[in-house]
C-alpha cells in the first residue's frame, strides 16, 4: 500500500489541477493520497470527484504558520491539517486572512522588483496563479517566462529568497493557534518538513507543539538529509508522535516526483484514527 500525505495542485502552487493530481497519483500506483494545498481546501471537491474506484483521498491543508521566538522574532513553518471540517468558521476565517495577505504580499514583491527594473507584472503572476492561493512559485515562473532567471530554483535562490530586498513576509498564523483551530475543526496536525533549509524551530518548541496537540512529524521529506531524518525519527519516538513521509509534489514547479517519499500504512491508520471525519474513498 502506497501512501503519499503531502501534495499540491493548482488550488495553490502546484501545476496539476486537482483531477490531474489524482490521475498522476493513480498512475504512480498510489493507494492513499492527501491533497494539501497552501491555506485552502479549494481543491478537495474536484479531487474527490476524480477519484478512481478504491483509491483513498485524505483531504488536507498546508497551513502557513509562525513560531514566536523570544525577542519577538518569528520562525515561519508549515502545519499539515488533515481531515478537518472545511466549513469550520474560525479556521476558515483565519485561512482567508492568510490568502488575502498572500495577494497583497505578492503584489508588493512585484512592485519592488518592477521599481528595480525587473520585467514582471502582476497580471502575469495573477494569470499563473488563477484562482489558486498565490505563492512565490508563481512569481518564480513569471521571472522564468520573462527571462530574468533560468529556473524556478534560481528565482528562489535570488530575487525571491527571504534574504532578498524584494522579499515581503506574509501574515502567517501563530502555530499554537493553528493547532487549536485544526483540532477544534476535528482535524489532525502534522508538522511539515520540520528541518527544511533556513532557520527552524528547536526540539523544545516541537515538544511544546506536541503538548498542544500536534499528532505527527513529517520525518521523511525530500528536503531532509539522512541525519535530519534520523534525528526527527528519534524525536517523534521520544514525544509519542507519528512519523510520516511524503513527496510534497508540486507538479513541474518542483523536481520531486509524486510518491518520492511515502508513509507507512500503520502510521496512516493511526493518523486517521485520531480524526473526527472519515477519509474519502472512490466509488
Ligand atoms: P510562499 O509560501 O509564497 O512563501 O512560497 C513558498 C513555497 O515555495 C513553498 O510551497 C515551497 O514548497 C516552494 N518553494 C520553496 N523553494 C522552492 C524552490 N527552490 N523551487 C520550487 N518551489 C520552492
Ligand atoms: Zn508550495
Ligand atoms: Fe511546505
Ligand atoms: Fe508543501
mmCIF file of C-alpha atoms and ligand atoms in Angstrom:
data_model
loop_
_atom_site.group_PDB
_atom_site.id
_atom_site.type_symbol
_atom_site.label_atom_id
_atom_site.label_comp_id
_atom_site.label_asym_id
_atom_site.label_seq_id
_atom_site.Cartn_x
_atom_site.Cartn_y
_atom_site.Cartn_z
ATOM 1 C CA UNK A 1 0.000 0.000 0.000
ATOM 2 C CA UNK A 2 1.497 3.327 -1.134
ATOM 3 C CA UNK A 3 0.594 6.426 0.929
ATOM 4 C CA UNK A 4 1.655 9.983 -0.003
ATOM 5 C CA UNK A 5 0.379 12.542 2.527
ATOM 6 C CA UNK A 6 1.544 15.892 1.118
ATOM 7 C CA UNK A 7 0.891 17.130 -2.442
ATOM 8 C CA UNK A 8 -0.092 20.372 -4.162
ATOM 9 C CA UNK A 9 -2.454 21.229 -7.038
ATOM 10 C CA UNK A 10 -3.409 24.365 -8.949
ATOM 11 C CA UNK A 11 -5.552 25.240 -5.912
ATOM 12 C CA UNK A 12 -2.216 26.631 -4.687
ATOM 13 C CA UNK A 13 1.268 26.452 -6.235
ATOM 14 C CA UNK A 14 1.206 23.023 -7.894
ATOM 15 C CA UNK A 15 0.853 22.730 -11.682
ATOM 16 C CA UNK A 16 -1.645 19.820 -11.919
ATOM 17 C CA UNK A 17 -5.341 20.511 -11.471
ATOM 18 C CA UNK A 18 -6.847 18.502 -8.575
ATOM 19 C CA UNK A 19 -8.241 15.985 -11.110
ATOM 20 C CA UNK A 20 -4.845 15.726 -12.839
ATOM 21 C CA UNK A 21 -3.179 15.262 -9.461
ATOM 22 C CA UNK A 22 -5.433 12.275 -8.746
ATOM 23 C CA UNK A 23 -4.672 10.821 -12.201
ATOM 24 C CA UNK A 24 -0.910 11.282 -11.713
ATOM 25 C CA UNK A 25 -1.106 9.661 -8.274
ATOM 26 C CA UNK A 26 -3.159 6.750 -9.589
ATOM 27 C CA UNK A 27 -0.741 6.189 -12.474
ATOM 28 C CA UNK A 28 2.131 6.174 -9.954
ATOM 29 C CA UNK A 29 0.438 3.367 -8.008
ATOM 30 C CA UNK A 30 -0.579 5.476 -5.013
ATOM 31 C CA UNK A 31 -3.421 3.969 -2.934
ATOM 32 C CA UNK A 32 -3.829 6.830 -0.454
ATOM 33 C CA UNK A 33 -3.225 10.448 -1.443
ATOM 34 C CA UNK A 34 -3.515 13.617 0.616
ATOM 35 C CA UNK A 35 -4.145 16.869 -1.238
ATOM 36 C CA UNK A 36 -2.609 19.606 0.908
ATOM 37 C CA UNK A 37 -2.716 22.943 -0.855
ATOM 38 C CA UNK A 38 -1.423 26.049 0.877
ATOM 39 C CA UNK A 39 -4.042 27.684 3.117
ATOM 40 C CA UNK A 40 -7.049 26.369 1.165
ATOM 41 C CA UNK A 41 -9.459 23.452 0.823
ATOM 42 C CA UNK A 42 -10.499 24.663 -2.639
ATOM 43 C CA UNK A 43 -9.159 21.566 -4.442
ATOM 44 C CA UNK A 44 -10.879 18.939 -2.285
ATOM 45 C CA UNK A 45 -14.152 18.553 -4.169
ATOM 46 C CA UNK A 46 -12.602 18.332 -7.630
ATOM 47 C CA UNK A 47 -10.051 15.803 -6.328
ATOM 48 C CA UNK A 48 -12.770 13.701 -4.673
ATOM 49 C CA UNK A 49 -14.862 13.755 -7.854
ATOM 50 C CA UNK A 50 -11.911 12.441 -9.886
ATOM 51 C CA UNK A 51 -11.077 9.542 -7.514
ATOM 52 C CA UNK A 52 -10.908 6.145 -9.223
ATOM 53 C CA UNK A 53 -12.723 3.277 -7.517
ATOM 54 C CA UNK A 54 -10.943 2.146 -4.363
ATOM 55 C CA UNK A 55 -8.414 4.969 -4.236
ATOM 56 C CA UNK A 56 -8.457 6.947 -0.984
ATOM 57 C CA UNK A 57 -8.248 10.736 -0.639
ATOM 58 C CA UNK A 58 -7.163 12.352 2.611
ATOM 59 C CA UNK A 59 -8.309 15.970 2.382
ATOM 60 C CA UNK A 60 -5.798 18.315 3.950
ATOM 61 C CA UNK A 61 -4.409 21.841 4.048
ATOM 62 C CA UNK A 62 -0.805 23.037 4.452
ATOM 63 C CA UNK A 63 -1.201 25.982 6.784
ATOM 64 C CA UNK A 64 1.262 28.900 6.773
ATOM 65 C CA UNK A 65 2.300 29.417 10.402
ATOM 66 C CA UNK A 66 4.969 31.041 12.518
ATOM 67 C CA UNK A 67 6.522 30.065 15.820
ATOM 68 C CA UNK A 68 7.048 33.052 18.120
ATOM 69 C CA UNK A 69 10.588 33.389 19.492
ATOM 70 C CA UNK A 70 11.917 35.314 22.462
ATOM 71 C CA UNK A 71 12.671 38.882 21.418
ATOM 72 C CA UNK A 72 9.673 38.995 19.078
ATOM 73 C CA UNK A 73 11.220 37.090 16.167
ATOM 74 C CA UNK A 74 9.064 34.699 14.151
ATOM 75 C CA UNK A 75 10.172 31.455 12.548
ATOM 76 C CA UNK A 76 7.906 30.533 9.624
ATOM 77 C CA UNK A 77 6.763 26.914 9.490
ATOM 78 C CA UNK A 78 4.137 24.774 7.777
ATOM 79 C CA UNK A 79 1.490 22.740 9.545
ATOM 80 C CA UNK A 80 -0.399 19.987 7.715
ATOM 81 C CA UNK A 81 -4.016 19.791 8.873
ATOM 82 C CA UNK A 82 -5.816 16.614 7.786
ATOM 83 C CA UNK A 83 -9.486 15.601 7.796
ATOM 84 C CA UNK A 84 -10.695 18.858 9.265
ATOM 85 C CA UNK A 85 -14.141 20.353 8.744
ATOM 86 C CA UNK A 86 -13.718 22.761 5.786
ATOM 87 C CA UNK A 87 -16.854 24.639 6.906
ATOM 88 C CA UNK A 88 -15.396 25.462 10.324
ATOM 89 C CA UNK A 89 -15.909 29.225 10.649
ATOM 90 C CA UNK A 90 -12.917 30.112 12.843
ATOM 91 C CA UNK A 91 -10.398 28.138 10.792
ATOM 92 C CA UNK A 92 -11.970 29.371 7.558
ATOM 93 C CA UNK A 93 -11.648 32.993 8.626
ATOM 94 C CA UNK A 94 -8.005 32.548 9.654
ATOM 95 C CA UNK A 95 -7.150 30.899 6.323
ATOM 96 C CA UNK A 96 -8.997 33.588 4.339
ATOM 97 C CA UNK A 97 -6.852 36.200 6.079
ATOM 98 C CA UNK A 98 -3.646 34.380 5.125
ATOM 99 C CA UNK A 99 -4.752 34.044 1.493
ATOM 100 C CA UNK A 100 -5.618 37.748 1.326
ATOM 101 C CA UNK A 101 -2.248 38.679 2.804
ATOM 102 C CA UNK A 102 -0.524 36.460 0.215
ATOM 103 C CA UNK A 103 -2.085 38.552 -2.574
ATOM 104 C CA UNK A 104 -1.018 41.857 -1.024
ATOM 105 C CA UNK A 105 2.432 40.469 -0.381
ATOM 106 C CA UNK A 106 2.890 39.126 -3.919
ATOM 107 C CA UNK A 107 1.741 42.454 -5.375
ATOM 108 C CA UNK A 108 4.215 44.300 -3.161
ATOM 109 C CA UNK A 109 7.039 41.987 -4.238
ATOM 110 C CA UNK A 110 6.115 42.601 -7.896
ATOM 111 C CA UNK A 111 6.145 46.375 -7.228
ATOM 112 C CA UNK A 112 9.573 46.176 -5.615
ATOM 113 C CA UNK A 113 11.000 44.149 -8.495
ATOM 114 C CA UNK A 114 9.448 46.467 -11.108
ATOM 115 C CA UNK A 115 10.813 49.514 -9.307
ATOM 116 C CA UNK A 116 14.234 47.916 -9.716
ATOM 117 C CA UNK A 117 13.663 47.332 -13.438
ATOM 118 C CA UNK A 118 12.799 43.626 -13.413
ATOM 119 C CA UNK A 119 10.267 42.812 -16.162
ATOM 120 C CA UNK A 120 7.458 41.225 -14.139
ATOM 121 C CA UNK A 121 3.818 42.257 -13.925
ATOM 122 C CA UNK A 122 1.010 41.450 -11.503
ATOM 123 C CA UNK A 123 -1.191 40.410 -14.463
ATOM 124 C CA UNK A 124 1.389 37.780 -15.383
ATOM 125 C CA UNK A 125 1.512 36.426 -11.818
ATOM 126 C CA UNK A 126 -2.254 36.548 -11.470
ATOM 127 C CA UNK A 127 -2.682 34.593 -14.726
ATOM 128 C CA UNK A 128 -0.259 31.921 -13.478
ATOM 129 C CA UNK A 129 -1.973 31.599 -10.085
ATOM 130 C CA UNK A 130 -5.505 31.633 -11.491
ATOM 131 C CA UNK A 131 -7.993 31.065 -8.686
ATOM 132 C CA UNK A 132 -5.360 29.278 -6.583
ATOM 133 C CA UNK A 133 -3.572 30.516 -3.474
ATOM 134 C CA UNK A 134 -0.788 32.740 -4.814
ATOM 135 C CA UNK A 135 2.782 31.955 -3.762
ATOM 136 C CA UNK A 136 6.393 32.619 -4.625
ATOM 137 C CA UNK A 137 6.445 29.720 -7.143
ATOM 138 C CA UNK A 138 4.066 31.819 -9.294
ATOM 139 C CA UNK A 139 6.439 34.777 -9.043
ATOM 140 C CA UNK A 140 9.289 32.426 -9.917
ATOM 141 C CA UNK A 141 7.550 31.175 -13.049
ATOM 142 C CA UNK A 142 6.797 34.745 -14.113
ATOM 143 C CA UNK A 143 10.501 35.559 -13.741
ATOM 144 C CA UNK A 144 11.390 32.464 -15.801
ATOM 145 C CA UNK A 145 8.916 33.479 -18.530
ATOM 146 C CA UNK A 146 10.429 36.963 -18.633
ATOM 147 C CA UNK A 147 13.939 35.522 -18.839
ATOM 148 C CA UNK A 148 15.090 37.129 -15.564
ATOM 149 C CA UNK A 149 16.137 33.711 -14.240
ATOM 150 C CA UNK A 150 16.600 30.386 -15.983
ATOM 151 C CA UNK A 151 14.722 28.198 -13.498
ATOM 152 C CA UNK A 152 12.274 28.373 -10.569
ATOM 153 C CA UNK A 153 15.154 27.288 -8.299
ATOM 154 C CA UNK A 154 17.258 30.250 -9.458
ATOM 155 C CA UNK A 155 14.315 32.525 -8.679
ATOM 156 C CA UNK A 156 14.154 31.181 -5.121
ATOM 157 C CA UNK A 157 17.919 31.444 -4.684
ATOM 158 C CA UNK A 158 17.912 35.045 -5.968
ATOM 159 C CA UNK A 159 15.163 37.674 -6.152
ATOM 160 C CA UNK A 160 12.595 35.604 -4.223
ATOM 161 C CA UNK A 161 14.854 34.476 -1.386
ATOM 162 C CA UNK A 162 13.760 35.542 2.101
ATOM 163 C CA UNK A 163 17.056 37.476 2.234
ATOM 164 C CA UNK A 164 16.293 39.390 -0.976
ATOM 165 C CA UNK A 165 15.437 43.122 -0.775
ATOM 166 C CA UNK A 166 12.251 42.297 -2.735
ATOM 167 C CA UNK A 167 11.048 39.788 -0.142
ATOM 168 C CA UNK A 168 7.897 40.632 1.801
ATOM 169 C CA UNK A 169 6.633 38.386 4.626
ATOM 170 C CA UNK A 170 3.001 37.267 4.726
ATOM 171 C CA UNK A 171 0.575 37.236 7.664
ATOM 172 C CA UNK A 172 1.044 33.678 8.934
ATOM 173 C CA UNK A 173 -0.988 32.108 11.776
ATOM 174 C CA UNK A 174 0.672 31.643 15.173
ATOM 175 C CA UNK A 175 1.357 27.888 15.277
ATOM 176 C CA UNK A 176 -0.308 27.135 18.623
ATOM 177 C CA UNK A 177 -3.409 28.990 17.411
ATOM 178 C CA UNK A 178 -3.323 26.928 14.204
ATOM 179 C CA UNK A 179 -3.066 23.627 16.103
ATOM 180 C CA UNK A 180 -6.038 24.670 18.226
ATOM 181 C CA UNK A 181 -8.070 25.710 15.168
ATOM 182 C CA UNK A 182 -7.403 22.440 13.307
ATOM 183 C CA UNK A 183 -8.238 20.332 16.353
ATOM 184 C CA UNK A 184 -11.405 22.315 17.035
ATOM 185 C CA UNK A 185 -12.353 21.586 13.411
ATOM 186 C CA UNK A 186 -11.932 17.858 14.111
ATOM 187 C CA UNK A 187 -8.628 17.564 12.247
ATOM 188 C CA UNK A 188 -5.183 16.073 12.859
ATOM 189 C CA UNK A 189 -1.952 18.137 12.767
ATOM 190 C CA UNK A 190 1.423 17.089 11.374
ATOM 191 C CA UNK A 191 4.453 19.419 11.363
ATOM 192 C CA UNK A 192 5.553 19.601 7.678
ATOM 193 C CA UNK A 193 9.276 19.300 6.845
ATOM 194 C CA UNK A 194 10.450 20.389 10.337
ATOM 195 C CA UNK A 195 14.103 20.563 9.214
ATOM 196 C CA UNK A 196 13.795 22.298 5.878
ATOM 197 C CA UNK A 197 16.506 24.798 4.879
ATOM 198 C CA UNK A 198 16.542 28.096 6.720
ATOM 199 C CA UNK A 199 16.011 28.782 10.410
ATOM 200 C CA UNK A 200 13.923 26.060 12.057
ATOM 201 C CA UNK A 201 12.337 25.638 15.473
ATOM 202 C CA UNK A 202 14.283 23.646 18.067
ATOM 203 C CA UNK A 203 13.290 20.342 19.664
ATOM 204 C CA UNK A 204 11.959 22.095 22.777
ATOM 205 C CA UNK A 205 9.464 24.009 20.643
ATOM 206 C CA UNK A 206 8.464 20.809 18.855
ATOM 207 C CA UNK A 207 7.843 19.260 22.276
ATOM 208 C CA UNK A 208 5.653 22.250 23.155
ATOM 209 C CA UNK A 209 3.720 21.745 19.919
ATOM 210 C CA UNK A 210 3.281 18.071 20.843
ATOM 211 C CA UNK A 211 1.914 19.201 24.206
ATOM 212 C CA UNK A 212 -0.551 21.441 22.372
ATOM 213 C CA UNK A 213 -1.952 18.559 20.339
ATOM 214 C CA UNK A 214 0.410 18.022 17.412
ATOM 215 C CA UNK A 215 -0.034 14.427 16.192
ATOM 216 C CA UNK A 216 2.988 13.875 13.990
ATOM 217 C CA UNK A 217 6.214 14.943 12.332
ATOM 218 C CA UNK A 218 6.858 14.701 8.596
ATOM 219 C CA UNK A 219 10.136 12.843 9.110
ATOM 220 C CA UNK A 220 10.702 11.668 5.545
ATOM 221 C CA UNK A 221 10.640 14.663 3.182
ATOM 222 C CA UNK A 222 12.763 15.389 0.083
ATOM 223 C CA UNK A 223 14.393 18.358 1.846
ATOM 224 C CA UNK A 224 15.629 16.230 4.787
ATOM 225 C CA UNK A 225 19.064 14.613 4.634
ATOM 226 C CA UNK A 226 19.647 11.242 6.372
ATOM 227 C CA UNK A 227 20.883 12.954 9.566
ATOM 228 C CA UNK A 228 17.756 15.115 9.783
ATOM 229 C CA UNK A 229 15.538 12.099 9.176
ATOM 230 C CA UNK A 230 17.314 10.070 11.867
ATOM 231 C CA UNK A 231 17.066 12.946 14.342
ATOM 232 C CA UNK A 232 13.371 13.552 13.658
ATOM 233 C CA UNK A 233 12.535 9.829 13.799
ATOM 234 C CA UNK A 234 14.128 9.672 17.255
ATOM 235 C CA UNK A 235 12.328 12.842 18.357
ATOM 236 C CA UNK A 236 8.966 11.510 17.144
ATOM 237 C CA UNK A 237 9.555 8.325 19.114
ATOM 238 C CA UNK A 238 10.516 10.270 22.260
ATOM 239 C CA UNK A 239 7.473 12.548 22.010
ATOM 240 C CA UNK A 240 4.986 9.835 21.061
ATOM 241 C CA UNK A 241 4.357 11.437 17.654
ATOM 242 C CA UNK A 242 3.560 9.715 14.361
ATOM 243 C CA UNK A 243 6.384 9.763 11.796
ATOM 244 C CA UNK A 244 5.036 10.421 8.310
ATOM 245 C CA UNK A 245 6.691 10.603 4.888
ATOM 246 C CA UNK A 246 5.565 12.460 1.767
ATOM 247 C CA UNK A 247 6.753 13.832 -1.557
ATOM 248 C CA UNK A 248 5.484 17.444 -1.278
ATOM 249 C CA UNK A 249 4.805 17.094 -5.016
ATOM 250 C CA UNK A 250 4.226 20.406 -6.855
ATOM 251 C CA UNK A 251 3.932 19.180 -10.469
ATOM 252 C CA UNK A 252 6.542 20.931 -12.623
ATOM 253 C CA UNK A 253 7.077 23.694 -10.033
ATOM 254 C CA UNK A 254 9.451 21.308 -8.238
ATOM 255 C CA UNK A 255 11.556 18.398 -9.462
ATOM 256 C CA UNK A 256 10.375 15.847 -6.856
ATOM 257 C CA UNK A 257 8.141 13.132 -8.361
ATOM 258 C CA UNK A 258 4.939 12.091 -6.619
ATOM 259 C CA UNK A 259 5.399 9.234 -4.093
ATOM 260 C CA UNK A 260 9.133 10.017 -3.895
ATOM 261 C CA UNK A 261 8.592 9.583 -0.126
ATOM 262 C CA UNK A 262 5.731 7.664 1.496
ATOM 263 C CA UNK A 263 4.102 6.965 4.863
ATOM 264 C CA UNK A 264 3.918 3.509 6.446
ATOM 265 C CA UNK A 265 0.356 2.071 6.248
ATOM 266 C CA UNK A 266 0.153 1.607 10.043
ATOM 267 C CA UNK A 267 1.146 5.251 10.607
ATOM 268 C CA UNK A 268 -1.537 6.341 8.142
ATOM 269 C CA UNK A 269 -4.103 4.206 10.001
ATOM 270 C CA UNK A 270 -3.097 5.729 13.349
ATOM 271 C CA UNK A 271 -3.420 9.230 11.900
ATOM 272 C CA UNK A 272 -6.910 8.575 10.514
ATOM 273 C CA UNK A 273 -7.963 7.083 13.863
ATOM 274 C CA UNK A 274 -7.322 10.479 15.516
ATOM 275 C CA UNK A 275 -9.625 12.397 13.152
ATOM 276 C CA UNK A 276 -13.307 13.170 13.679
ATOM 277 C CA UNK A 277 -14.093 12.819 9.969
ATOM 278 C CA UNK A 278 -13.519 9.865 7.607
ATOM 279 C CA UNK A 279 -11.280 9.695 4.548
ATOM 280 C CA UNK A 280 -12.908 9.778 1.085
ATOM 281 C CA UNK A 281 -12.962 6.553 -0.942
ATOM 282 C CA UNK A 282 -13.501 6.484 -4.718
ATOM 283 C CA UNK A 283 -16.655 4.625 -5.738
HETATM 284 P P1 LIG B 1 5.477 31.148 -0.195
HETATM 285 O O1 LIG B 1 4.535 30.232 0.544
HETATM 286 O O2 LIG B 1 4.766 32.011 -1.163
HETATM 287 O O3 LIG B 1 6.402 31.909 0.703
HETATM 288 O O4 LIG B 1 6.398 30.205 -1.096
HETATM 289 C C1 LIG B 1 6.939 29.059 -0.527
HETATM 290 C C2 LIG B 1 6.599 27.879 -1.396
HETATM 291 O O5 LIG B 1 7.560 27.793 -2.405
HETATM 292 C C3 LIG B 1 6.610 26.527 -0.678
HETATM 293 O O6 LIG B 1 5.471 25.793 -1.044
HETATM 294 C C4 LIG B 1 7.772 25.788 -1.201
HETATM 295 O O7 LIG B 1 7.446 24.441 -1.412
HETATM 296 C C5 LIG B 1 8.039 26.460 -2.506
HETATM 297 N N1 LIG B 1 9.480 26.509 -2.758
HETATM 298 C C6 LIG B 1 10.452 26.870 -1.903
HETATM 299 N N2 LIG B 1 11.646 26.785 -2.510
HETATM 300 C C7 LIG B 1 11.414 26.355 -3.771
HETATM 301 C C8 LIG B 1 12.228 26.060 -4.900
HETATM 302 N N3 LIG B 1 13.562 26.200 -4.858
HETATM 303 N N4 LIG B 1 11.634 25.643 -6.022
HETATM 304 C C9 LIG B 1 10.294 25.494 -6.089
HETATM 305 N N5 LIG B 1 9.476 25.757 -5.064
HETATM 306 C C10 LIG B 1 10.026 26.187 -3.917
HETATM 307 ZN ZN1 LIG B 2 4.150 25.067 -2.252
HETATM 308 FE FE1 LIG B 3 5.744 23.433 2.940
HETATM 309 FE FE1 LIG B 4 4.048 21.682 0.600
#
